[in-house]
CSV table of C-alpha atoms (C1' of nucleotides) in Angstrom, one decimal:
chain,number,residue,atom,x,y,z
A,1,UNK,CA,0.0,0.0,0.0
A,2,UNK,CA,1.4,3.3,-1.1
A,3,UNK,CA,1.5,6.3,1.3
A,4,UNK,CA,-1.6,7.6,-0.4
A,5,UNK,CA,-4.2,6.0,-2.6
A,6,UNK,CA,-5.1,7.8,-5.9
A,7,UNK,CA,-8.5,8.6,-4.6
A,8,UNK,CA,-7.2,10.0,-1.4
A,9,UNK,CA,-4.7,12.1,-3.2
A,10,UNK,CA,-7.4,13.4,-5.6
A,11,UNK,CA,-9.6,14.2,-2.6
A,12,UNK,CA,-6.9,16.3,-0.9
A,13,UNK,CA,-5.9,18.0,-4.0
A,14,UNK,CA,-9.5,18.8,-4.8
A,15,UNK,CA,-9.9,20.6,-1.6
A,16,UNK,CA,-7.3,23.2,-2.5
A,17,UNK,CA,-8.6,23.2,-6.0
A,18,UNK,CA,-12.1,24.0,-5.0
A,19,UNK,CA,-10.9,26.8,-2.8
A,20,UNK,CA,-9.1,28.1,-5.9
A,21,UNK,CA,-12.3,27.8,-8.0
A,22,UNK,CA,-14.4,29.6,-5.4
A,23,UNK,CA,-11.9,32.4,-5.5
A,24,UNK,CA,-11.6,32.4,-9.2
A,25,UNK,CA,-14.1,35.0,-10.4
A,26,UNK,CA,-13.6,34.6,-14.1
A,27,UNK,CA,-14.4,30.9,-14.0
A,28,UNK,CA,-17.4,31.6,-11.9
A,29,UNK,CA,-18.7,34.2,-14.2
A,30,UNK,CA,-17.9,32.2,-17.2
A,31,UNK,CA,-20.1,29.4,-16.0
A,32,UNK,CA,-22.9,31.8,-15.5
A,33,UNK,CA,-22.8,33.5,-18.9
A,34,UNK,CA,-22.4,30.2,-20.8
A,35,UNK,CA,-25.8,29.1,-19.6
A,36,UNK,CA,-28.1,28.2,-22.4
A,37,UNK,CA,-30.9,30.6,-21.3
A,38,UNK,CA,-28.6,33.5,-20.7
A,39,UNK,CA,-27.2,33.1,-24.2
A,40,UNK,CA,-30.6,33.1,-25.7
A,41,UNK,CA,-31.9,36.0,-23.6
A,42,UNK,CA,-28.8,38.0,-24.4
A,43,UNK,CA,-29.5,37.4,-28.1
A,44,UNK,CA,-33.2,38.2,-27.8
A,45,UNK,CA,-32.5,41.5,-26.0
A,46,UNK,CA,-29.8,42.6,-28.3
A,47,UNK,CA,-32.4,44.0,-30.7
A,48,UNK,CA,-33.8,46.2,-28.0
A,49,UNK,CA,-35.9,46.1,-24.8
A,50,UNK,CA,-38.6,43.5,-24.4
A,51,UNK,CA,-41.4,42.7,-22.0
A,52,UNK,CA,-41.6,39.5,-20.0
A,53,UNK,CA,-44.3,38.1,-22.3
A,54,UNK,CA,-42.3,39.2,-25.3
A,55,UNK,CA,-39.3,37.2,-24.1
A,56,UNK,CA,-41.6,34.3,-23.4
A,57,UNK,CA,-42.8,34.4,-26.9
A,58,UNK,CA,-39.4,35.0,-28.4
A,59,UNK,CA,-38.0,31.9,-26.7
A,60,UNK,CA,-41.0,29.5,-26.6
A,61,UNK,CA,-38.9,26.6,-25.2
A,62,UNK,CA,-38.2,28.4,-21.9
A,63,UNK,CA,-40.4,27.7,-18.9
A,64,UNK,CA,-41.6,30.6,-16.7
A,65,UNK,CA,-39.4,29.3,-14.0
A,66,UNK,CA,-36.2,29.4,-16.0
A,67,UNK,CA,-37.2,32.7,-17.7
A,68,UNK,CA,-37.7,34.4,-14.4
A,69,UNK,CA,-34.7,32.8,-12.8
A,70,UNK,CA,-32.3,33.6,-15.6
A,71,UNK,CA,-33.5,37.2,-15.8
A,72,UNK,CA,-33.0,37.6,-12.1
A,73,UNK,CA,-29.4,36.5,-12.1
A,74,UNK,CA,-28.8,38.6,-15.2
A,75,UNK,CA,-30.3,41.5,-13.4
A,76,UNK,CA,-28.3,40.8,-10.3
A,77,UNK,CA,-25.1,40.6,-12.4
A,78,UNK,CA,-25.9,43.9,-14.0
A,79,UNK,CA,-26.4,42.6,-17.5
A,80,UNK,CA,-30.0,43.7,-17.8
A,81,UNK,CA,-32.2,46.3,-16.2
A,82,UNK,CA,-35.7,45.5,-15.0
A,83,UNK,CA,-38.2,48.3,-15.3
A,84,UNK,CA,-41.6,48.0,-13.6
A,85,UNK,CA,-44.4,50.3,-14.9
A,86,UNK,CA,-47.3,50.3,-12.5
A,87,UNK,CA,-50.2,50.3,-14.9
A,88,UNK,CA,-53.5,48.4,-14.7
A,89,UNK,CA,-51.9,45.2,-15.9
A,90,UNK,CA,-48.4,45.5,-14.5
A,91,UNK,CA,-45.8,46.1,-17.2
A,92,UNK,CA,-42.2,45.0,-16.9
A,93,UNK,CA,-39.5,45.7,-19.4
A,94,UNK,CA,-36.1,44.2,-19.7
A,95,UNK,CA,-33.2,45.9,-21.4
A,96,UNK,CA,-29.6,45.3,-21.8
A,97,UNK,CA,-27.2,47.4,-19.8
A,98,UNK,CA,-23.9,48.6,-21.4
A,99,UNK,CA,-22.3,45.7,-19.6
A,100,UNK,CA,-24.8,43.3,-21.2
A,101,UNK,CA,-24.2,44.9,-24.5
A,102,UNK,CA,-20.5,44.3,-24.4
A,103,UNK,CA,-21.1,40.7,-23.6
A,104,UNK,CA,-23.5,40.3,-26.5
A,105,UNK,CA,-20.7,41.4,-28.7
A,106,UNK,CA,-18.4,38.7,-27.4
A,107,UNK,CA,-21.1,36.0,-27.5
A,108,UNK,CA,-21.6,36.9,-31.1
A,109,UNK,CA,-18.0,36.3,-31.8
A,110,UNK,CA,-18.3,32.9,-30.2
A,111,UNK,CA,-21.4,32.2,-32.2
A,112,UNK,CA,-19.5,33.3,-35.3
A,113,UNK,CA,-16.7,30.9,-34.5
A,114,UNK,CA,-19.1,28.1,-34.0
A,115,UNK,CA,-20.8,28.8,-37.3
A,116,UNK,CA,-17.6,29.2,-39.3
A,117,UNK,CA,-16.2,26.0,-37.9
A,118,UNK,CA,-19.2,23.8,-37.9
A,119,UNK,CA,-18.1,22.2,-41.1
A,120,UNK,CA,-14.8,21.1,-39.5
A,121,UNK,CA,-16.6,19.8,-36.4
A,122,UNK,CA,-19.2,17.9,-38.4
A,123,UNK,CA,-16.5,16.5,-40.7
A,124,UNK,CA,-14.5,15.4,-37.7
A,125,UNK,CA,-17.5,13.8,-36.1
A,126,UNK,CA,-18.3,11.8,-39.2
A,127,UNK,CA,-14.8,10.6,-39.5
A,128,UNK,CA,-14.6,9.7,-35.9
A,129,UNK,CA,-17.8,7.8,-36.0
A,130,UNK,CA,-17.0,5.9,-39.1
A,131,UNK,CA,-13.6,4.9,-37.7
A,132,UNK,CA,-15.2,3.8,-34.4
A,133,UNK,CA,-17.7,1.7,-36.3
A,134,UNK,CA,-15.0,0.0,-38.4
A,135,UNK,CA,-12.8,-0.7,-35.5
A,136,UNK,CA,-12.5,-4.3,-34.0
A,137,UNK,CA,-13.5,-4.8,-30.4
A,138,UNK,CA,-10.0,-4.9,-28.9
A,139,UNK,CA,-8.5,-1.6,-30.0
A,140,UNK,CA,-5.4,-1.9,-28.1
A,141,UNK,CA,-4.4,-5.2,-29.6
A,142,UNK,CA,-4.1,-3.8,-33.0
A,143,UNK,CA,-0.6,-3.2,-34.2
A,144,UNK,CA,0.0,-0.3,-36.5
B,1,UNK,CA,-61.6,29.8,-22.1
B,2,UNK,CA,-59.5,30.9,-25.0
B,3,UNK,CA,-58.9,28.8,-28.0
B,4,UNK,CA,-55.6,27.7,-26.6
B,5,UNK,CA,-54.2,27.7,-23.1
B,6,UNK,CA,-50.9,29.3,-22.5
B,7,UNK,CA,-49.3,25.9,-21.7
B,8,UNK,CA,-50.8,24.3,-24.9
B,9,UNK,CA,-49.5,27.1,-27.0
B,10,UNK,CA,-46.1,26.9,-25.5
B,11,UNK,CA,-46.1,23.2,-26.1
B,12,UNK,CA,-46.9,23.5,-29.7
B,13,UNK,CA,-44.4,26.3,-30.2
B,14,UNK,CA,-41.8,24.4,-28.5
B,15,UNK,CA,-42.1,21.6,-31.0
B,16,UNK,CA,-41.1,23.8,-33.9
B,17,UNK,CA,-38.5,25.5,-31.7
B,18,UNK,CA,-36.9,22.2,-30.7
B,19,UNK,CA,-36.7,21.3,-34.3
B,20,UNK,CA,-35.0,24.6,-34.9
B,21,UNK,CA,-32.6,24.0,-32.0
B,22,UNK,CA,-31.7,20.5,-33.3
B,23,UNK,CA,-31.0,22.1,-36.6
B,24,UNK,CA,-29.1,25.0,-35.2
B,25,UNK,CA,-25.4,23.8,-35.2
B,26,UNK,CA,-23.9,26.8,-33.6
B,27,UNK,CA,-26.1,26.6,-30.5
B,28,UNK,CA,-25.4,22.9,-30.2
B,29,UNK,CA,-21.7,23.5,-30.5
B,30,UNK,CA,-21.8,26.4,-28.1
B,31,UNK,CA,-23.4,24.2,-25.4
B,32,UNK,CA,-20.5,21.7,-25.9
B,33,UNK,CA,-17.6,24.1,-25.7
B,34,UNK,CA,-19.1,26.0,-22.7
B,35,UNK,CA,-18.8,22.9,-20.6
B,36,UNK,CA,-16.7,23.3,-17.5
B,37,UNK,CA,-14.3,20.5,-18.2
B,38,UNK,CA,-13.9,21.4,-21.8
B,39,UNK,CA,-12.9,24.8,-20.8
B,40,UNK,CA,-10.4,23.6,-18.3
B,41,UNK,CA,-9.0,21.0,-20.6
B,42,UNK,CA,-8.6,23.5,-23.4
B,43,UNK,CA,-6.7,25.7,-21.1
B,44,UNK,CA,-4.5,22.9,-19.8
B,45,UNK,CA,-3.6,21.7,-23.3
B,46,UNK,CA,-2.9,25.2,-24.6
B,47,UNK,CA,0.6,25.0,-23.2
B,48,UNK,CA,1.3,21.8,-25.2
B,49,UNK,CA,0.6,18.1,-25.4
B,50,UNK,CA,-0.1,16.2,-22.2
B,51,UNK,CA,-0.6,12.6,-21.2
B,52,UNK,CA,-3.8,11.3,-19.6
B,53,UNK,CA,-2.2,11.2,-16.2
B,54,UNK,CA,-0.8,14.6,-16.7
B,55,UNK,CA,-4.2,16.0,-17.4
B,56,UNK,CA,-5.5,14.2,-14.4
B,57,UNK,CA,-2.9,15.8,-12.3
B,58,UNK,CA,-3.3,19.2,-13.9
B,59,UNK,CA,-7.0,19.2,-13.1
B,60,UNK,CA,-7.3,17.3,-9.8
B,61,UNK,CA,-11.0,18.0,-9.4
B,62,UNK,CA,-12.0,16.0,-12.5
B,63,UNK,CA,-13.0,12.4,-12.1
B,64,UNK,CA,-11.7,9.7,-14.5
B,65,UNK,CA,-15.1,9.4,-15.9
B,66,UNK,CA,-15.5,13.1,-16.9
B,67,UNK,CA,-11.9,13.3,-18.0
B,68,UNK,CA,-12.3,10.5,-20.4
B,69,UNK,CA,-15.7,11.5,-21.5
B,70,UNK,CA,-14.7,15.1,-22.1
B,71,UNK,CA,-11.6,14.1,-24.0
B,72,UNK,CA,-13.7,11.7,-26.2
B,73,UNK,CA,-16.1,14.4,-27.2
B,74,UNK,CA,-13.3,16.8,-27.8
B,75,UNK,CA,-11.6,14.3,-30.0
B,76,UNK,CA,-14.8,13.5,-31.8
B,77,UNK,CA,-15.3,17.2,-32.5
B,78,UNK,CA,-11.8,17.5,-33.8
B,79,UNK,CA,-10.5,19.8,-31.0
B,80,UNK,CA,-7.8,17.4,-29.8
B,81,UNK,CA,-5.9,14.5,-31.3
B,82,UNK,CA,-5.3,11.3,-29.3
B,83,UNK,CA,-2.1,9.5,-29.9
B,84,UNK,CA,-1.6,6.0,-28.6
B,85,UNK,CA,2.0,4.8,-28.2
B,86,UNK,CA,2.1,1.0,-27.8
B,87,UNK,CA,4.8,0.8,-25.1
B,88,UNK,CA,5.1,-1.5,-22.1
B,89,UNK,CA,2.9,0.7,-20.1
B,90,UNK,CA,0.6,2.1,-22.8
B,91,UNK,CA,1.2,5.8,-23.4
B,92,UNK,CA,-1.5,8.2,-24.6
B,93,UNK,CA,-0.9,11.8,-25.5
B,94,UNK,CA,-3.5,14.5,-26.1
B,95,UNK,CA,-2.8,17.5,-28.2
B,96,UNK,CA,-4.8,20.5,-29.5
B,97,UNK,CA,-5.6,20.6,-33.1
B,98,UNK,CA,-5.5,23.8,-35.1
B,99,UNK,CA,-9.2,23.9,-34.6
B,100,UNK,CA,-8.8,23.5,-30.9
B,101,UNK,CA,-6.1,26.1,-30.8
B,102,UNK,CA,-8.4,28.7,-32.5
B,103,UNK,CA,-11.0,28.0,-29.9
B,104,UNK,CA,-8.6,28.5,-27.1
B,105,UNK,CA,-7.9,32.0,-28.4
B,106,UNK,CA,-11.6,32.8,-28.3
B,107,UNK,CA,-12.1,31.3,-24.8
B,108,UNK,CA,-9.2,33.5,-23.7
B,109,UNK,CA,-11.1,36.5,-24.9
B,110,UNK,CA,-14.1,35.5,-22.9
B,111,UNK,CA,-11.9,34.9,-19.9
B,112,UNK,CA,-10.4,38.3,-20.4
B,113,UNK,CA,-13.9,39.9,-20.6
B,114,UNK,CA,-14.9,38.1,-17.4
B,115,UNK,CA,-11.8,39.3,-15.6
B,116,UNK,CA,-12.0,42.9,-16.8
B,117,UNK,CA,-15.7,43.1,-15.9
B,118,UNK,CA,-15.7,41.3,-12.6
B,119,UNK,CA,-15.7,44.5,-10.7
B,120,UNK,CA,-18.8,45.7,-12.4
B,121,UNK,CA,-20.5,42.4,-11.9
B,122,UNK,CA,-19.6,42.2,-8.2
B,123,UNK,CA,-20.6,45.8,-7.7
B,124,UNK,CA,-23.9,45.1,-9.4
B,125,UNK,CA,-24.5,42.0,-7.2
B,126,UNK,CA,-23.7,43.9,-4.0
B,127,UNK,CA,-26.1,46.6,-4.9
B,128,UNK,CA,-28.8,44.2,-6.0
B,129,UNK,CA,-28.5,42.2,-2.8
B,130,UNK,CA,-28.6,45.2,-0.5
B,131,UNK,CA,-31.6,46.6,-2.3
B,132,UNK,CA,-33.3,43.2,-2.0
B,133,UNK,CA,-32.6,43.0,1.7
B,134,UNK,CA,-33.9,46.5,2.3
B,135,UNK,CA,-37.1,45.9,0.4
B,136,UNK,CA,-40.4,45.3,2.1
B,137,UNK,CA,-42.2,42.0,1.6
B,138,UNK,CA,-44.9,43.1,-0.8
B,139,UNK,CA,-42.9,44.8,-3.6
B,140,UNK,CA,-45.8,45.4,-5.9
B,141,UNK,CA,-47.8,47.3,-3.3
B,142,UNK,CA,-45.3,50.0,-3.2
B,143,UNK,CA,-46.3,53.2,-5.1
B,144,UNK,CA,-43.5,55.2,-6.6
C,1,DC,C1',-49.5,40.5,-17.1
C,2,DA,C1',-45.7,39.0,-14.4
C,3,DG,C1',-44.4,36.3,-11.6
C,4,DA,C1',-44.0,32.9,-6.8
C,5,DA,C1',-44.4,28.3,-4.9
C,6,DT,C1',-44.6,23.4,-5.2
C,7,DC,C1',-43.9,18.8,-6.8
C,8,DC,C1',-41.4,15.6,-9.5
C,9,DT,C1',-38.4,13.7,-13.0
C,10,DC,C1',-34.2,13.0,-15.5
C,11,DG,C1',-29.5,12.9,-16.4
C,12,DG,C1',-24.9,14.8,-15.2
C,13,DC,C1',-21.6,13.6,-12.4
C,14,DG,C1',-18.9,11.5,-8.6
C,15,DA,C1',-17.4,7.2,-6.2
C,16,DT,C1',-16.0,2.6,-6.6
C,17,DA,C1',-14.3,-1.5,-8.6
C,18,DC,C1',-12.3,-4.1,-12.4
C,19,DT,C1',-9.1,-4.7,-16.9
C,20,DG,C1',-5.4,-5.0,-20.7
D,1,DC,C1',-0.9,3.6,-17.3
D,2,DA,C1',-5.2,4.4,-19.3
D,3,DG,C1',-9.0,3.5,-19.3
D,4,DT,C1',-14.3,0.7,-18.9
D,5,DA,C1',-18.4,-0.6,-16.2
D,6,DT,C1',-21.8,0.1,-12.7
D,7,DC,C1',-24.4,2.3,-9.0
D,8,DG,C1',-26.3,6.1,-6.7
D,9,DC,C1',-26.9,10.9,-5.4
D,10,DC,C1',-28.3,15.5,-6.2
D,11,DG,C1',-29.6,19.4,-8.4
D,12,DA,C1',-31.1,21.6,-12.8
D,13,DG,C1',-35.1,22.4,-14.8
D,14,DG,C1',-40.1,21.2,-16.6
D,15,DA,C1',-45.2,21.0,-15.3
D,16,DT,C1',-48.6,22.7,-12.6
D,17,DT,C1',-51.1,25.8,-9.6
D,18,DC,C1',-51.9,30.1,-7.2
D,19,DT,C1',-51.5,35.5,-6.7
D,20,DG,C1',-51.4,40.8,-6.9
DNA sequence: CAGAATCCTCGGCGATACTG
DNA sequence: CAGTATCGCCGAGGATTCTG
């Protein structure tokens, strides 16, 4: 028996690593903004302010729960502003802040990258899949 | 009762929307690359090729399962190449492809954005939280 | 209209054990 | 060393219902 099992070592190392992650703001924030709904909402709002129901209609696949939840965190992070107009039916508008606007620009770049490299990815996948299908069971036994 | 309940409408609209999402390559790919482990692996491999055990040590928090799983999808998507050297203990190296390299560049930009805007986000959060704490229970009853 | 609250499901992910 | 296979937890998120 070694001084430390692999699992034990990983466990101990993870402790310090988690501490690092908790401290690491960029990684934290990155996880937030890479959320599916945040991405879609950012895109939807890039054209201009929208009401709650507008957003719901613009992104039909989102549930009320996730719509509200996502908008709340985005508001909390200063990506959108929420404006309540006290009318007979209450009216709430959501609008990108300058901060949100700058993020949209970046997300657009990522989107562009994805679009311009989709062919490569799909080609790679087809190739990978066909190779995997043609391969015998015991891969490691093959000699090149 | 209207011709369609809100839920029913959403359900129908989601059908067409899901079809759109399934067709939408960039969104699909975006979800992939925004994975926590993919991000970390991309960063780890940006410095150069690494072995499986190297990666495991570089990212202690990742389990074998997720490490293997993430590397497989990245390989399938053409982001990394997997090189098996048939030695006495088998040796496997992972290396970024040109495609993976270009993605690293973009992720770095996102990371930079996150870092340079963390102050704004944190400030927004503090403000939001303090406002929320100071707020009375029935928000909507307040008259401006 | 714009949510809040509740219940429940599904799958991502970690832990563990085994293999060539 | 570099995985594969299996089990089980937990939390993200959908469906539903209620409110100001």
